Coordinates of C-alpha atoms and ligand atoms in Angstrom, one line a residue:
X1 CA -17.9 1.3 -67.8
X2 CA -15.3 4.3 -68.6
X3 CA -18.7 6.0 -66.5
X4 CA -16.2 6.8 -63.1
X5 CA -13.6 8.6 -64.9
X6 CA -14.2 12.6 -64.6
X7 CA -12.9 13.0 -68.4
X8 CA -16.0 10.9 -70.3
X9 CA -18.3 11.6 -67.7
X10 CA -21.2 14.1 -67.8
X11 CA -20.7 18.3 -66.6
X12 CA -23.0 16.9 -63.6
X13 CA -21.0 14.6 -62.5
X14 CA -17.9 16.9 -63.0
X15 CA -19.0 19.2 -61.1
X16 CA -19.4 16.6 -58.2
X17 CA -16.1 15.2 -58.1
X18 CA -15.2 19.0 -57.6
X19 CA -17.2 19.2 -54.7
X20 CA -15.9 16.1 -53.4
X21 CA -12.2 17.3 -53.7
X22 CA -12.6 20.6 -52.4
X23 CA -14.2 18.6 -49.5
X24 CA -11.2 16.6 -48.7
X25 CA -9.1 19.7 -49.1
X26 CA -11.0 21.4 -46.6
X27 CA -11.6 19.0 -44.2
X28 CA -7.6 18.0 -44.8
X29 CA -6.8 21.6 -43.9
X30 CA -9.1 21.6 -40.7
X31 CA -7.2 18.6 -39.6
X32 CA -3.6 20.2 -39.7
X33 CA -5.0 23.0 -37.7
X34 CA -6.9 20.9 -35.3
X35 CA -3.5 19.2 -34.5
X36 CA -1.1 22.8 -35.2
X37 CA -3.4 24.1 -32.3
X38 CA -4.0 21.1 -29.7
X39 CA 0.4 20.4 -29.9
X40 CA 0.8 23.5 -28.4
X41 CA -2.3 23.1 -25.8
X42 CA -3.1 26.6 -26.1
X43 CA -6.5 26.5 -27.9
X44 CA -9.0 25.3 -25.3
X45 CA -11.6 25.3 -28.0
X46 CA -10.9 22.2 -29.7
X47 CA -9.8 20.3 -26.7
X48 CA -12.1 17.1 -25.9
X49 CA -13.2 16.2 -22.7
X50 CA -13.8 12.5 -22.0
X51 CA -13.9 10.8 -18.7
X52 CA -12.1 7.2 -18.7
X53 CA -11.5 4.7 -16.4
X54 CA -8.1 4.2 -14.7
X55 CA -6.3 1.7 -12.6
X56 CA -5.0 4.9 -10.0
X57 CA -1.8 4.6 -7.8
X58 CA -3.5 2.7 -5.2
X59 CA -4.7 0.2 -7.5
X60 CA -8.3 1.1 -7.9
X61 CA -10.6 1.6 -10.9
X62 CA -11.7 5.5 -10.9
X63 CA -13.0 7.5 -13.3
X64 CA -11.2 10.6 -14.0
X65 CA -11.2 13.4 -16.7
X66 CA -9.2 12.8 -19.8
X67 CA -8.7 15.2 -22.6
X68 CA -7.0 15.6 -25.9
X69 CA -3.1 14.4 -24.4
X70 CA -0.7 17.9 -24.4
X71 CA 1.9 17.1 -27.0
X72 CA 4.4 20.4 -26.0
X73 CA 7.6 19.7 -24.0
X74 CA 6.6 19.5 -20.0
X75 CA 8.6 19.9 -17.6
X76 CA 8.9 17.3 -14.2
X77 CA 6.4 19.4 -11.9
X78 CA 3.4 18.6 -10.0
X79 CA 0.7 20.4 -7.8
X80 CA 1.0 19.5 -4.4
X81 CA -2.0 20.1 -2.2
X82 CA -2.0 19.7 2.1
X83 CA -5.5 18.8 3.6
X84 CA -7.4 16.9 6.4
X85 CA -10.1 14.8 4.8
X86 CA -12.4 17.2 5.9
X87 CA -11.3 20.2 3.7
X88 CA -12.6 18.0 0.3
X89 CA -15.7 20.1 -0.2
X90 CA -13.7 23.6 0.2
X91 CA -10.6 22.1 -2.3
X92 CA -12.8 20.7 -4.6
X93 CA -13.5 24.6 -6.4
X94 CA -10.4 25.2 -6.1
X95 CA -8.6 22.0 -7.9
X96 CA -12.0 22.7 -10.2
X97 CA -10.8 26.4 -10.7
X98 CA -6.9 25.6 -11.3
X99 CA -8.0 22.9 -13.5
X100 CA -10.3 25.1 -16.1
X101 CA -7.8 27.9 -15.7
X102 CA -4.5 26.0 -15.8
X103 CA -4.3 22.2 -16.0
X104 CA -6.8 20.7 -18.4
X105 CA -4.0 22.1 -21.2
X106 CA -0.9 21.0 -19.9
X107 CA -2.2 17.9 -17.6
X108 CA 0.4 18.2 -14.7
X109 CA -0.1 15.9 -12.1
X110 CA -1.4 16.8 -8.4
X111 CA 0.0 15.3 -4.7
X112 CA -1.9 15.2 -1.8
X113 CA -0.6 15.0 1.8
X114 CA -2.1 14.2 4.9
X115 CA -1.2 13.3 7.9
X116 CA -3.4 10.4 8.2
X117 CA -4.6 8.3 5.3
X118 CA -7.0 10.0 2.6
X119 CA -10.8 9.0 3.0
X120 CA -11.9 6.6 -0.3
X121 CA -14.6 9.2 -0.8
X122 CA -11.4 12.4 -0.8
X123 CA -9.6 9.9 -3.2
X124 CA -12.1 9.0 -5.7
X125 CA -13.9 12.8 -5.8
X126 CA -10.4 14.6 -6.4
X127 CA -9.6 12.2 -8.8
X128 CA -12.6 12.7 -10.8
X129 CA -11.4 16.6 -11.5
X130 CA -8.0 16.5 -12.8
X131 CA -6.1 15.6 -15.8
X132 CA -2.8 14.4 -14.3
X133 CA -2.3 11.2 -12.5
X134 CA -3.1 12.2 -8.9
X135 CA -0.9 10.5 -5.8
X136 CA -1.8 10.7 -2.0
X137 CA 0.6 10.5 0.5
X138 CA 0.9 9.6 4.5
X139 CA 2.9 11.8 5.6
X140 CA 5.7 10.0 8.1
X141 CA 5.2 10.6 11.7
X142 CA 9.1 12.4 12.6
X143 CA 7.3 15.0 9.8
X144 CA 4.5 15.6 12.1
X145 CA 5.2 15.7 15.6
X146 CA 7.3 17.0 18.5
X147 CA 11.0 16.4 18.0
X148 CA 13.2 15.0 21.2
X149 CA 14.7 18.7 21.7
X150 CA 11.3 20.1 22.4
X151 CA 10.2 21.0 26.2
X152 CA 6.2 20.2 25.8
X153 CA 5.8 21.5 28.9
X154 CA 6.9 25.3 27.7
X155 CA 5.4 24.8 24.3
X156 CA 1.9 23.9 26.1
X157 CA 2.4 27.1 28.3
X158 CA 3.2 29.3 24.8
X159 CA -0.2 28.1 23.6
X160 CA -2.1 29.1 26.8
X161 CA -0.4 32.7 26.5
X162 CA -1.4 33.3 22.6
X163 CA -4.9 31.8 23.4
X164 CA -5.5 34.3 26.0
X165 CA -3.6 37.4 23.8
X166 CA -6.0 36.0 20.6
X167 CA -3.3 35.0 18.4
X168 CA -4.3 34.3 15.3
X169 CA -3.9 29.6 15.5
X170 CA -1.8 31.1 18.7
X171 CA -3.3 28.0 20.6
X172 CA -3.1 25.1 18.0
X173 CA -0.7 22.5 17.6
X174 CA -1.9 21.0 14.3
X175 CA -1.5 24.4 12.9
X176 CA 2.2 24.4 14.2
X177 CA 2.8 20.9 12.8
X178 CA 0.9 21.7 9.2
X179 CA 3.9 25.1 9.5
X180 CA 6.7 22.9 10.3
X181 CA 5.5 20.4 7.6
X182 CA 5.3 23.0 4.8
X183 CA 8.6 24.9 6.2
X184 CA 11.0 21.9 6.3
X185 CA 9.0 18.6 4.9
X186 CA 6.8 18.4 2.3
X187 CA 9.3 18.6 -0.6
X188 CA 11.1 15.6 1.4
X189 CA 8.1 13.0 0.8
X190 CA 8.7 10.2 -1.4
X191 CA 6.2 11.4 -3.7
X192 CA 7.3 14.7 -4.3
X193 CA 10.6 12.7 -5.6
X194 CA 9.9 12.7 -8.8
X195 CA 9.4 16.5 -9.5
X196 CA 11.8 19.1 -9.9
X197 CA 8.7 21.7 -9.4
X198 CA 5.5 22.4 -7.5
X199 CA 2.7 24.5 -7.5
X200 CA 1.0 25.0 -3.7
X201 CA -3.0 24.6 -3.8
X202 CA -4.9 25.4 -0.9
X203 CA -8.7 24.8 -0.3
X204 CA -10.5 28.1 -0.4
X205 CA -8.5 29.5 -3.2
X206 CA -9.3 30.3 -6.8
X207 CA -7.9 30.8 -10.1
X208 CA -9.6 34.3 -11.5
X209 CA -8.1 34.2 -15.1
X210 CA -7.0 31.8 -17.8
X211 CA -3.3 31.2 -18.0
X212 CA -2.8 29.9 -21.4
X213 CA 1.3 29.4 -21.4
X214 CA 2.8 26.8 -18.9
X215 CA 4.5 28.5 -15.7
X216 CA 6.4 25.5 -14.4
X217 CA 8.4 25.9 -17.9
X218 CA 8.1 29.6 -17.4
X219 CA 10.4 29.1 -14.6
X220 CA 12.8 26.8 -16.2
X221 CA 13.7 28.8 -19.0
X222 CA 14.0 31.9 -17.3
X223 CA 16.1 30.2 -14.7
X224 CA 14.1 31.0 -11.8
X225 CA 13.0 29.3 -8.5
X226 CA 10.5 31.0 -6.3
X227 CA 7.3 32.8 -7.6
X228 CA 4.6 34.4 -5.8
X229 CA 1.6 36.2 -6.4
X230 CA 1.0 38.0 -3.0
X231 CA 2.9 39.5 -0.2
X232 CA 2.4 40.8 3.0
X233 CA 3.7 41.7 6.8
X234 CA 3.5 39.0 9.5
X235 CA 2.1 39.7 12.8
X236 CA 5.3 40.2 14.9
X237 CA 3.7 38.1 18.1
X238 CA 4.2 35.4 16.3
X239 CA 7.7 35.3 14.9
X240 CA 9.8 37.3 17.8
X241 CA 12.6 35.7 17.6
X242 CA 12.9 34.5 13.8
X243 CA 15.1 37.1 13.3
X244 CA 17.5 36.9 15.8
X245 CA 18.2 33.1 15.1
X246 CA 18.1 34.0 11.3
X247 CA 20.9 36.8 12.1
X248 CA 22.9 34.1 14.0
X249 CA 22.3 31.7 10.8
X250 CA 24.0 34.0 8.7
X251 CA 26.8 34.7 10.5
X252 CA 27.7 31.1 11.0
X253 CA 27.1 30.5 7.5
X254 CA 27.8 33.5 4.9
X255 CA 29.2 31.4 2.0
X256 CA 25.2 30.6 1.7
X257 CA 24.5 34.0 1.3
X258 CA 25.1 35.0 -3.2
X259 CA 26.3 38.5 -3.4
X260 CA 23.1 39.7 -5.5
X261 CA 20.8 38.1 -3.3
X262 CA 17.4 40.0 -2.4
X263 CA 17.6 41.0 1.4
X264 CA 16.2 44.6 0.8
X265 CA 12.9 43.1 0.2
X266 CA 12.9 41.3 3.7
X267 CA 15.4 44.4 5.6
X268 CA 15.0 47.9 5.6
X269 CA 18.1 48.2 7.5
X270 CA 20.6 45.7 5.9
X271 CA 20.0 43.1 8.2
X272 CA 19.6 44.3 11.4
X273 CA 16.2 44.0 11.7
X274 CA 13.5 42.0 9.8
X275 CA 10.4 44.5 8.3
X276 CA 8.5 41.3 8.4
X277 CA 7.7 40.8 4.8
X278 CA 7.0 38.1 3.2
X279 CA 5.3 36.0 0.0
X280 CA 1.8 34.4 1.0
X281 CA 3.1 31.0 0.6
X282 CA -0.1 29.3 0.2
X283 CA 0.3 29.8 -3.7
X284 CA 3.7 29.2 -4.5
X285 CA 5.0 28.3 -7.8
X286 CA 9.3 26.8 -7.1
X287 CA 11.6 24.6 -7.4
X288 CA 12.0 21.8 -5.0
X289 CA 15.9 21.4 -5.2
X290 CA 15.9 24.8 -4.0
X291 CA 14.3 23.9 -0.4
X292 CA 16.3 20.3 -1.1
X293 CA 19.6 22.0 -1.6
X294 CA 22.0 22.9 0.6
X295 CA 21.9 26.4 2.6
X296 CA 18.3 26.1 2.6
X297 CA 18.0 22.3 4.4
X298 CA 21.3 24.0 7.0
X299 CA 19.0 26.7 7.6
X300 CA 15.4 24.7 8.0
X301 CA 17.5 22.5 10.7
X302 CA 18.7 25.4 12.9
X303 CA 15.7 26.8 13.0
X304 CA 14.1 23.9 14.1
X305 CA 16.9 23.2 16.7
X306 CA 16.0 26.8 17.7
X307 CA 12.3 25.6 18.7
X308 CA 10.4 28.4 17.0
X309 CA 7.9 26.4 15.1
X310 CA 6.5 25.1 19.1
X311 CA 8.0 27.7 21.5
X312 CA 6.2 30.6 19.2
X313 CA 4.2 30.3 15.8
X314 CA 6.9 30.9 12.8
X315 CA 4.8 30.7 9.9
X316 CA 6.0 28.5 6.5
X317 CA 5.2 31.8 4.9
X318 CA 8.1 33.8 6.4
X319 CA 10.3 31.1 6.8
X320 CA 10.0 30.1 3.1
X321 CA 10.2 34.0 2.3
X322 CA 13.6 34.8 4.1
X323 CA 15.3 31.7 2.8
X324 CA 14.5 32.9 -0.8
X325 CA 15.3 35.7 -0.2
X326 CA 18.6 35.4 1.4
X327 CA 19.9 32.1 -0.6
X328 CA 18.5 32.9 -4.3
X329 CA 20.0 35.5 -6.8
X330 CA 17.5 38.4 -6.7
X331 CA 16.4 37.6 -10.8
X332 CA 15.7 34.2 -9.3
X333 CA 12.6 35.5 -7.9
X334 CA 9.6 36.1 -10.2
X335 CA 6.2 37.8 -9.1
X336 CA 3.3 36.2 -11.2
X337 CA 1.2 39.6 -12.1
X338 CA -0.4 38.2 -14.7
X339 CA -2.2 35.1 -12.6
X340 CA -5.6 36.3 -10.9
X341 CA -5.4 34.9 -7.5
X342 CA -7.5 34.4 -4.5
X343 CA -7.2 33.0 -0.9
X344 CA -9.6 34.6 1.7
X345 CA -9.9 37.4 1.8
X346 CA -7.3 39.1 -0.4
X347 CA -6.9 39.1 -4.3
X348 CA -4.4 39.2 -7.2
X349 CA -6.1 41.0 -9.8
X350 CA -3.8 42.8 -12.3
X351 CA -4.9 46.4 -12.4
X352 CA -4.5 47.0 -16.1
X353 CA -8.0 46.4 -17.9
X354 CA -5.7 44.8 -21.4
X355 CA -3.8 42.2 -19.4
X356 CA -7.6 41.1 -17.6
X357 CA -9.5 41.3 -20.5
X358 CA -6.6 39.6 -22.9
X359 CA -7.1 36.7 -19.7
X360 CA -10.7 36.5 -19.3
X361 CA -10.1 37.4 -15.5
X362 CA -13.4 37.4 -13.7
X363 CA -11.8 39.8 -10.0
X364 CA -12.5 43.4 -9.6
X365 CA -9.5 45.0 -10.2
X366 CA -10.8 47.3 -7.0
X367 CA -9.8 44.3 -4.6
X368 CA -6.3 44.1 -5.7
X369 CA -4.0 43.4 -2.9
X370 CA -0.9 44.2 -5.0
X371 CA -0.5 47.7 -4.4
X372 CA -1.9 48.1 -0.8
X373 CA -0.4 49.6 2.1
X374 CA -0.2 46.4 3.9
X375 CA 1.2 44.5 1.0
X376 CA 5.3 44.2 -0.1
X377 CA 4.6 43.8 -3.6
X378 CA 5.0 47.5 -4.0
X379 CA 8.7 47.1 -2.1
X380 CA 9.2 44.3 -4.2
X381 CA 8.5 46.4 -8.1
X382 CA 10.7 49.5 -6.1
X383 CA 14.2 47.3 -5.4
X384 CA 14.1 45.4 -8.8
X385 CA 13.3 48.8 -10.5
X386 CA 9.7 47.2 -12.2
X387 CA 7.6 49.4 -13.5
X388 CA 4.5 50.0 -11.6
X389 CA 1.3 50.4 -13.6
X390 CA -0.6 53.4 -14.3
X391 CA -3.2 53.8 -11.1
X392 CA -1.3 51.6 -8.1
X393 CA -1.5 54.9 -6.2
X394 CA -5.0 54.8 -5.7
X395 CA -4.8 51.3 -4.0
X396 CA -2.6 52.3 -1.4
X397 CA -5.8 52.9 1.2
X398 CA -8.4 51.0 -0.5
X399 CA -10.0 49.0 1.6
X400 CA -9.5 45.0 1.2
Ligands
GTP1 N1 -3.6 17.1 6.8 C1 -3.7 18.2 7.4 N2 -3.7 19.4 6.7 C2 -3.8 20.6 7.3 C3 -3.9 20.6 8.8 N3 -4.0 21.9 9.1 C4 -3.9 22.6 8.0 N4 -3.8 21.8 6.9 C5 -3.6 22.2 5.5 O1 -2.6 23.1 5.4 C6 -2.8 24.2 4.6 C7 -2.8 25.5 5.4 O2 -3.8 25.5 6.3 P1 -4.9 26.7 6.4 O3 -5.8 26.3 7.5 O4 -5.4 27.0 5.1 O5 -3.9 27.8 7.0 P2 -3.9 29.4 6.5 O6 -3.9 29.5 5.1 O7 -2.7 30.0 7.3 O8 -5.2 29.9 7.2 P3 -6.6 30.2 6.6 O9 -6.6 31.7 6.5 O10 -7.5 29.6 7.6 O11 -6.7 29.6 5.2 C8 -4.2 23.9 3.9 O12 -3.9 23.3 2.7 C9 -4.8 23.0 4.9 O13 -5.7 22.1 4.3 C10 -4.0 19.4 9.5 O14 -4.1 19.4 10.7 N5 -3.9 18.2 8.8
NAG2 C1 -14.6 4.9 -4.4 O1 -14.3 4.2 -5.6 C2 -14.2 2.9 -5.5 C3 -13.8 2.2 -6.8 O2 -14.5 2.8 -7.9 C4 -15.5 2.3 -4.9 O3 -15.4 0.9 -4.8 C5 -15.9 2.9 -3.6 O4 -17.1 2.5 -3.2 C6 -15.8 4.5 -3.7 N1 -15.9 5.0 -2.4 C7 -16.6 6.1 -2.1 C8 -16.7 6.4 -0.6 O5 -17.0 6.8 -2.9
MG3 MG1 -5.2 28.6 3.7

């Protein structure tokens, strides 16, 4: 009897129940750690990875990833992804890449658009990758087609004329549906109703270095709305008259215009002409009541009345661009140096060897579009009086 009691029982045995305690105590502490660390996501190295078995949107059983749940406040955002059934295999590394980099900590959820329905095979592979609930959309056919107001007959004639002078899609009408789409739609579709946010995944691009703090809250507590990671000039051929109809836009409607917005990034002249800059929309990081509100949905409709998107090429990319630019405050606008970025064939790789190494980026800092000649990221540190870093010089004329 009496035996289990540490005070009449042998040094041996004392020395056991030591053991034991300092056991607990330590395996107490790792505990409070283990949690400390997964509630704020940030510590990929004790996060489990399981895969489960869900009932999906559609009402099938897939397997998808699951890790330890993200306990930290989230914001309402979502990835939102546009592809035929036959991009899967090129999106795949991509939602891999975002997902390793980005998601598996925070477990946002991902959109996928289409203008016809998503293949069982794109449904159940995509699904399979990502933490968030995944949702794939039809898009509706007044989203995707010639309006009433457009002359076919002129628009087939414009695609003859940029086939022969090589535009760039100059000849494609799905190209100039998928711009319309992404200019003046996607944040309309049903799905995209329950976000306040969205992050643009393409397939072809990739994620370069970890980002280990959540940018959609980034962008609410800093109280902005439109954040790129590269820039660049249009070709003219395809936008010659974006301008002009812009120009009229604005005189029709200055009370959309805020006094501090950021027209010397898009103008070298105040207005009068348009230096063709513009963010590479196919990464975009905003808010969707920004394209939903206001001066933004009055400008998306004249420019469709105008005919552009058929009659020429306008891009999403400078139509997204000059809308920002005009109808947000300037400090509205954030540029993401600190994300490694890629879509063929240019790069986002921050320059300075700390800010890489601190985020594991795997670029060469070599290829980094940021600071090149052809790029308006340089424009863009100039008017908001950002520090360049040390070195940008040298990537003026580098070859990309
Ligand atoms: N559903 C659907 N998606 C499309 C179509 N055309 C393009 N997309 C998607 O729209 C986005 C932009 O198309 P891209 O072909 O990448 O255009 P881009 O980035 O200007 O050109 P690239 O340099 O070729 O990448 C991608 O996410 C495509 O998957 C289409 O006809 N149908
Ligand atoms: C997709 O998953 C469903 C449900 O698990 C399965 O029935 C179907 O065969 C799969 N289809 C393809 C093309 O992989
Ligand atoms: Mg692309």
């Amino acid at each position: 009897m009496g035996k289990l009691t540490a005070r009449n029982s042998n040094p041996q045995q004392q020395r056991l129940y030591k053991r034991i305690g300092l056991a607990i105590i330590v395996l107490f502490t790792f505990f409070m750690l283990y949690n400390g660390s997964s509630s704020n996501g940030t510590s990929n190295g004790v996060l489990k990875q399981n895969t489960e078995t869900v009932i999906d949107s559609d009402g099938y059983l897939r397997n998808k990833v699951s890790y330890t749940p993200y306990k930290g406040k989230k914001v309402k955002a979502t990835f939102v992804t546009l592809a035929r059934n036959s991009d899967l295999y090129e999106l795949l590394p991509a939602i891999k890449s975002v997902e390793d980099r980005f998601n598996h900590k925070f477990q946002y959820d991902w959109v996928f658009l289409n203008d016809v329905e998503f293949s069982d095979e794109f449904k159940n592979v995509t699904s399979a990758l990502i933490s968030g609930k995944t949702k794939y959309g039809v898009i509706p056919k007044e989203h995707w087609s010639f309006p009433d107001w457009i002359d076919q007959d002129k628009a087939a004639k414009v695609r003859e004329e940029m086939r022969e002078k090589q535009i760039i899609y100059g000849d494609s009408i799905s190209y100039r549906h998928m711009c319309r789409f992404e200019s003046g739609f996607f944040y309309r579709h049903p799905l995209m109703d329950d976000y306040d946010w969205y992050w643009r995944v393409e397939p072809g691009v990739k994620l370069t270095c970890d980002i280990d703090y959540d940018l959609f809250k980034f962008m609410e507590d800093n109280g902005k709305k439109y954040a790129f990671t590269i820039s660049i000039h249009e070709y003219l051929a395809t936008i010659p008259t974006l301008w002009d109809v812009t120009r009229k836009f604005m005189q029709k409607h200055p009370e959309y215009l805020p006094e501090d917005n950021m027209l010397d990034f898009i103008s070298d002249d105040n207005g009068l002409s348009y230096n063709l800059c513009h963010f590479w929309s196919n990464f975009e990081v905003a808010s969707l009541d920004f394209w939903r509100g206001p001066a933004y949905s009055a400008y998306f409709d004249y420019l469709d009345h105008a005919g552009g998107f058929f009659y020429e090429r306008w891009g999403d990319a400078p139509v997204h661009s000059i809308g920002a630019a005009l109808f947000l405050k300037r400090d509205e606008i954030h540029f993401f140096g600190d994300v490694g970025y890629y879509h063929p064939p240019f790069y986002s790789c921050n320059i300075d060897d700390e800010v890489r190494l601190a985020n594991k980026c795997e670029c060469n800092p070599d290829l980094d579009f940021t600071f090149n000649g052809y790029s308006c990221t340089t424009k863009f540190f100039t008017i908001n009086d950002m520090t360049k870093p040390n070195g940008w010089q040298e990537h003026v004329n580098k070859r990309v």
